[in-house]
Short mmCIF file of C-alpha atoms in Angstrom, two decimals:
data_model
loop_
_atom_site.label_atom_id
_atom_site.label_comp_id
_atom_site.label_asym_id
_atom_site.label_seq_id
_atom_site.Cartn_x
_atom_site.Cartn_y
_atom_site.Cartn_z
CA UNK A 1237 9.47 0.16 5.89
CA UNK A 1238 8.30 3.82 5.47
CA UNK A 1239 9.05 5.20 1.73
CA UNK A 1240 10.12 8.47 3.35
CA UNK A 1241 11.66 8.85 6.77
CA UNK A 1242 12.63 12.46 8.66
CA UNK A 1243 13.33 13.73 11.95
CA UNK A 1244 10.04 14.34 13.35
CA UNK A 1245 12.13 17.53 15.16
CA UNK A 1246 10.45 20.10 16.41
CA UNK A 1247 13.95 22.24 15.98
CA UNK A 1248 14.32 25.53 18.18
CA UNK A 1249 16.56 27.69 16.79
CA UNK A 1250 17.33 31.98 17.24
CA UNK A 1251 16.69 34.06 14.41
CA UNK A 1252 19.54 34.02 11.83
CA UNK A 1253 21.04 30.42 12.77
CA UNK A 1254 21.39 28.12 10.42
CA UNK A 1255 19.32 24.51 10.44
CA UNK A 1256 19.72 21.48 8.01
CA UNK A 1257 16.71 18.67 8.02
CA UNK A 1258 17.36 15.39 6.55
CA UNK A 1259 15.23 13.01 4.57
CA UNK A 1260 15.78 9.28 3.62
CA UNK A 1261 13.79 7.28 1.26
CA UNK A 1262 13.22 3.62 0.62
CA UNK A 1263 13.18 2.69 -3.34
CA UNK A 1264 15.92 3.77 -5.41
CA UNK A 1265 13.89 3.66 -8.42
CA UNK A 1266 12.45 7.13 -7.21
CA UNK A 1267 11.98 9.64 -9.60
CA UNK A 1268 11.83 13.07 -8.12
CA UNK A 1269 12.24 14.72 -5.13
CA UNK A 1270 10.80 18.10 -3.10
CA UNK A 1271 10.94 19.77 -0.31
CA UNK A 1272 7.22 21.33 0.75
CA UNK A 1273 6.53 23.57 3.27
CA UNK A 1274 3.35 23.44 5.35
CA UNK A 1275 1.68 25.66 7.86
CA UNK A 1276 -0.22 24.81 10.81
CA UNK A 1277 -3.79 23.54 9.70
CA UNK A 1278 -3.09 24.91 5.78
CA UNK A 1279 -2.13 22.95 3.06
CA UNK A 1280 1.21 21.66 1.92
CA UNK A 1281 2.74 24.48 -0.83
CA UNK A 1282 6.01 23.76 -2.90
CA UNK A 1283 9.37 25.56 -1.43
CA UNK A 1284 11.61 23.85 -3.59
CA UNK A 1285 12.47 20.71 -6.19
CA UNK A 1286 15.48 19.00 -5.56
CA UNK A 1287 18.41 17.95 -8.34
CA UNK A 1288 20.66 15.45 -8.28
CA UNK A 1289 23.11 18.19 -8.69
CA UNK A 1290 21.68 20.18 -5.79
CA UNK A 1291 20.03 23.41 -5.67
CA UNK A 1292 19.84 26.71 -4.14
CA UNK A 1293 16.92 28.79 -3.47
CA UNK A 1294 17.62 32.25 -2.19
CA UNK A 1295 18.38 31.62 1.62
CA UNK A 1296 17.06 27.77 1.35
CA UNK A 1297 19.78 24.50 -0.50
CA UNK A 1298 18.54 21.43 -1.31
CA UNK A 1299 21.14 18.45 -1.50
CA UNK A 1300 20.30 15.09 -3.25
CA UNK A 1301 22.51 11.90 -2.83
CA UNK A 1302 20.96 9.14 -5.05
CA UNK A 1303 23.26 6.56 -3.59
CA UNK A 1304 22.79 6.90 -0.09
CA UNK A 1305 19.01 7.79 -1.19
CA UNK A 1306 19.19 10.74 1.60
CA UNK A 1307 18.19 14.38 0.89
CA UNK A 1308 18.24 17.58 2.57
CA UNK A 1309 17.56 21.00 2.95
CA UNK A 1310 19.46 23.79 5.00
CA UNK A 1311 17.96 27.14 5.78
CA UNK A 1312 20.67 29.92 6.20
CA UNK A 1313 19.59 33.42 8.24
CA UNK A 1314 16.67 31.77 9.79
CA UNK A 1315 13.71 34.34 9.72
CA UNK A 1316 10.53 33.98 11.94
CA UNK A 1317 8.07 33.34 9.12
CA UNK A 1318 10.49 30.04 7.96
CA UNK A 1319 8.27 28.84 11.30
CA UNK A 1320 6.54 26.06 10.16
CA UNK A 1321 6.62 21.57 9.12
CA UNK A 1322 8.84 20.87 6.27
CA UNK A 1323 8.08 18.24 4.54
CA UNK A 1324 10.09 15.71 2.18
CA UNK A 1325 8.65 14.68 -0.72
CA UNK A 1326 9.48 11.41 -2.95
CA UNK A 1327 7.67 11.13 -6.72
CA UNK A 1328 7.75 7.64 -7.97
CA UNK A 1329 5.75 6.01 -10.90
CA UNK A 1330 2.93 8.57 -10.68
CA UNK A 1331 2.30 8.57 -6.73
CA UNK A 1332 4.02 11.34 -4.31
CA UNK A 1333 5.20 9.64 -1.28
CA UNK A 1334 4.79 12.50 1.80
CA UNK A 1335 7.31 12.36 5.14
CA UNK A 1336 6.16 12.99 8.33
CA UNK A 1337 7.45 16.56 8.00
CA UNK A 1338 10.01 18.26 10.69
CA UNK A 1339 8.65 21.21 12.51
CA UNK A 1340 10.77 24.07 12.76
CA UNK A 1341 10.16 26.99 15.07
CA UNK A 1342 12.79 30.16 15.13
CA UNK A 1343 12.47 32.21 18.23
CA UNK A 1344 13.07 36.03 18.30
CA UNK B 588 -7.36 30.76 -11.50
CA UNK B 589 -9.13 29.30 -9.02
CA UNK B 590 -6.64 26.42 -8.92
CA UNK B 591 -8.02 23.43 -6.39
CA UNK B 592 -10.82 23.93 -5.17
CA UNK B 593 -12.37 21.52 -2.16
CA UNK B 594 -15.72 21.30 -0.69
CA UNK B 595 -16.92 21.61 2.27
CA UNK B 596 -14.01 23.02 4.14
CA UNK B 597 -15.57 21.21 7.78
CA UNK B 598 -18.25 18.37 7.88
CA UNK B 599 -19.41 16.50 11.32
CA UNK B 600 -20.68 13.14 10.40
CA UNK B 601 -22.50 10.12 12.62
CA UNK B 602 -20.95 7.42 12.57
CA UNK B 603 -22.27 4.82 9.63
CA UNK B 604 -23.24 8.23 7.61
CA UNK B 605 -21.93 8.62 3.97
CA UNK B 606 -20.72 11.93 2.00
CA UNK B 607 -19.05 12.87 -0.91
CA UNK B 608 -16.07 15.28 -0.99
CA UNK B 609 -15.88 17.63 -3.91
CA UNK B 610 -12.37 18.41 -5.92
CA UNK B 611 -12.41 20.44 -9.03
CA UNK B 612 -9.45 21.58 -10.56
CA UNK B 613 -8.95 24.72 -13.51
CA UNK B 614 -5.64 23.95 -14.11
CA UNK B 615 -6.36 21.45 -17.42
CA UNK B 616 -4.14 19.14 -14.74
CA UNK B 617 -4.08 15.29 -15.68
CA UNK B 618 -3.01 13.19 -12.39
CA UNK B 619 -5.48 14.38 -9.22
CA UNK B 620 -4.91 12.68 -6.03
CA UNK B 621 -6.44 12.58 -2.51
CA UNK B 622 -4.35 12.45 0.73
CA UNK B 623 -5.65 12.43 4.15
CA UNK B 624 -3.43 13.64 7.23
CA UNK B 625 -3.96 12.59 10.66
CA UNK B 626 -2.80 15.25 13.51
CA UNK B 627 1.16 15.27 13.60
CA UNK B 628 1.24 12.90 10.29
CA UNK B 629 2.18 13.14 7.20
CA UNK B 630 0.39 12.44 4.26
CA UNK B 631 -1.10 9.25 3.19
CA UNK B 632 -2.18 8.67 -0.77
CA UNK B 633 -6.05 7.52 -0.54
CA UNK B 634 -6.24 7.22 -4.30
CA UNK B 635 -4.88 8.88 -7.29
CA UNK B 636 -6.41 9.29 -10.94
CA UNK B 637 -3.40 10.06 -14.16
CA UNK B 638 -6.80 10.91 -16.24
CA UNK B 639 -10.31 10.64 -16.84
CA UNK B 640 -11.85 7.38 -16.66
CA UNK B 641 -8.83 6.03 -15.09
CA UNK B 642 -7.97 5.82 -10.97
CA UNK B 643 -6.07 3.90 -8.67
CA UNK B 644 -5.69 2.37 -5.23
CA UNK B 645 -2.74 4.92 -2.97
CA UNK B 646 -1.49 3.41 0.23
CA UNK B 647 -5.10 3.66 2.52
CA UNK B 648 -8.09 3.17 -0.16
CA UNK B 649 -10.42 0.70 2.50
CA UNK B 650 -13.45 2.70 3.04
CA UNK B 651 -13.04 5.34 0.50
CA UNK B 652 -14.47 5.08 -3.24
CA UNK B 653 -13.65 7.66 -5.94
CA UNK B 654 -14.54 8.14 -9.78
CA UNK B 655 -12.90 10.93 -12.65
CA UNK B 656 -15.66 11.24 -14.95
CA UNK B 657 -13.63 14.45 -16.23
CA UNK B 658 -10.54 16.16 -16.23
CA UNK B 659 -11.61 18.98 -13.71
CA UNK B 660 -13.21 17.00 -10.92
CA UNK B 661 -12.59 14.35 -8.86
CA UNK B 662 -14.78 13.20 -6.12
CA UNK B 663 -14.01 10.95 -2.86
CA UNK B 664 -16.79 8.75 -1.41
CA UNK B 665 -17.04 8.08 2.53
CA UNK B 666 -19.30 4.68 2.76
CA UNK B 667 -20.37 3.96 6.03
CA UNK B 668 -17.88 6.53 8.21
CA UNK B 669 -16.56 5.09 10.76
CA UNK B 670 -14.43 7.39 13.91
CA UNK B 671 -10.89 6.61 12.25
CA UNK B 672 -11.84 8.58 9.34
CA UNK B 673 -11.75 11.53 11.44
CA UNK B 674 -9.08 13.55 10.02
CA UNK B 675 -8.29 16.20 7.27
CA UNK B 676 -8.38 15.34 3.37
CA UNK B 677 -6.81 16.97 0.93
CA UNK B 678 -7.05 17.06 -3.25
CA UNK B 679 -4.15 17.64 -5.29
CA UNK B 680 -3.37 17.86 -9.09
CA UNK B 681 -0.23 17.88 -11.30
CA UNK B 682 0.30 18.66 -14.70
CA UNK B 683 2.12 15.66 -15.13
CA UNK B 684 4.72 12.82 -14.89
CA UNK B 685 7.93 13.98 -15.80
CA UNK B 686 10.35 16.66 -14.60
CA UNK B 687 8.51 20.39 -13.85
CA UNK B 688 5.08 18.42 -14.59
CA UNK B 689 5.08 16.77 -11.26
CA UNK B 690 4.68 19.46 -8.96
CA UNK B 691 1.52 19.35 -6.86
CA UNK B 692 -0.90 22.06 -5.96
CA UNK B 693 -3.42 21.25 -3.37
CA UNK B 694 -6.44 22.64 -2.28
CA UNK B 695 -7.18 23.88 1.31
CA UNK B 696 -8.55 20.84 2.40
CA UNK B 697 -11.50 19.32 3.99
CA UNK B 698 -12.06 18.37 7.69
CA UNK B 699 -13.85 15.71 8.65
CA UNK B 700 -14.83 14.60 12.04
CA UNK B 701 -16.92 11.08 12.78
CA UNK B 702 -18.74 11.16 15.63
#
């Protein structure tokens, strides 16, 4: 089983919509959690940690559930330059476990 | 702050060649890692170091060697390259383990193509 799962998308959406991604993970014994944002052929860069007690960020929220071991992230006002893979991001006993990352691209 | 730094940025090797890729960090960072990507992938953990003299296997180590002789760098051996090691590699450091510690910064990365 994969330690961190998404929705390999790619999600179309207009300028200004709103779009949530979802991430699950495998052990509960994780430690910390991120979202990372990465563009085509750079490197991953952090957009955001993620509390248990959730998190906004500007136009971007993060949302962790520990018991259901799911996170997210929602993007409100979509802008062209939020074009790019979003990645989930699991920390547990010194190792960062990456997802597959969900590809968003916002059309004028 | 030159932050991570990676060298070289594209390599072609033969198959059966070997090569080092460089990774020096400024960032007096104690846990380094190396992660390769494969097109449309995520990231998979090669191996990581949590300080000098000290590294571990991540979740794809066969083929690949490493050492941390020092904080700043940390180097990743190709033995004998072989095609599926055609991808793109990239070096990472964190402060830390705890809390704000354990963000990552990565460098640009390297790609590699085996021929």
């Amino acid at each position: 089983r994969k330690e961190v799962e998404q929705d390999p998308g790619p999600f179309n959406v207009p300028e200004g919509a709103t779009v949530a991604f979802n991430c699950t993970y495998s052990n509960s014994a994780s430690q910390s959690f991120f979202w990372y944002r990465q563009d085509c052929r750079k490197e991953p860069k952090l957009l955001m940690s993620v509390y248990s007690s959730g998190n906004e960020d500007g136009r971007f929220t993060a949302q962790l559930n520990r018991a259901s071991q799911y996170i997210s992230l929602l993007i409100r006002d979509s802008k062209l330059s939020d074009s790019a893979t979003y990645l989930c991001v699991v920390y547990n006993f010194n190792k960062f476990y990456f997802g597959s990352g969900t590809k968003l691209n916002v059309k004028p | 702050n030159a932050g991570v730094t990676q060298t070289p940025k594209f390599r072609i090797l033969k198959i059966g060649q070997s090569m080092t890729l460089q990774c020096t960090q400024d960032m007096n960072h104690n846990y380094m890692y190396w992660y390769r990507q494969d097109p449309g992938m995520g990231l998979k953990l090669i191996y990581y170091s949590v300080g000098a003299g000290i590294t571990d296997k991540g979740e794809v180590p066969n083929g690949y060697n490493v050492s941390r002789s020092t904080t700043e760098d940390f180097p990743l051996r190709l033995e004998l390259a072989a095609p599926s090691q055609t991808s793109v590699y990239f070096c990472a450091s964190s402060y830390g383990a705890g809390g704000g510690a354990n963000v990552l910064t990565f460098g640009a990365g390297s790609r590699l193509t085996v021929l």
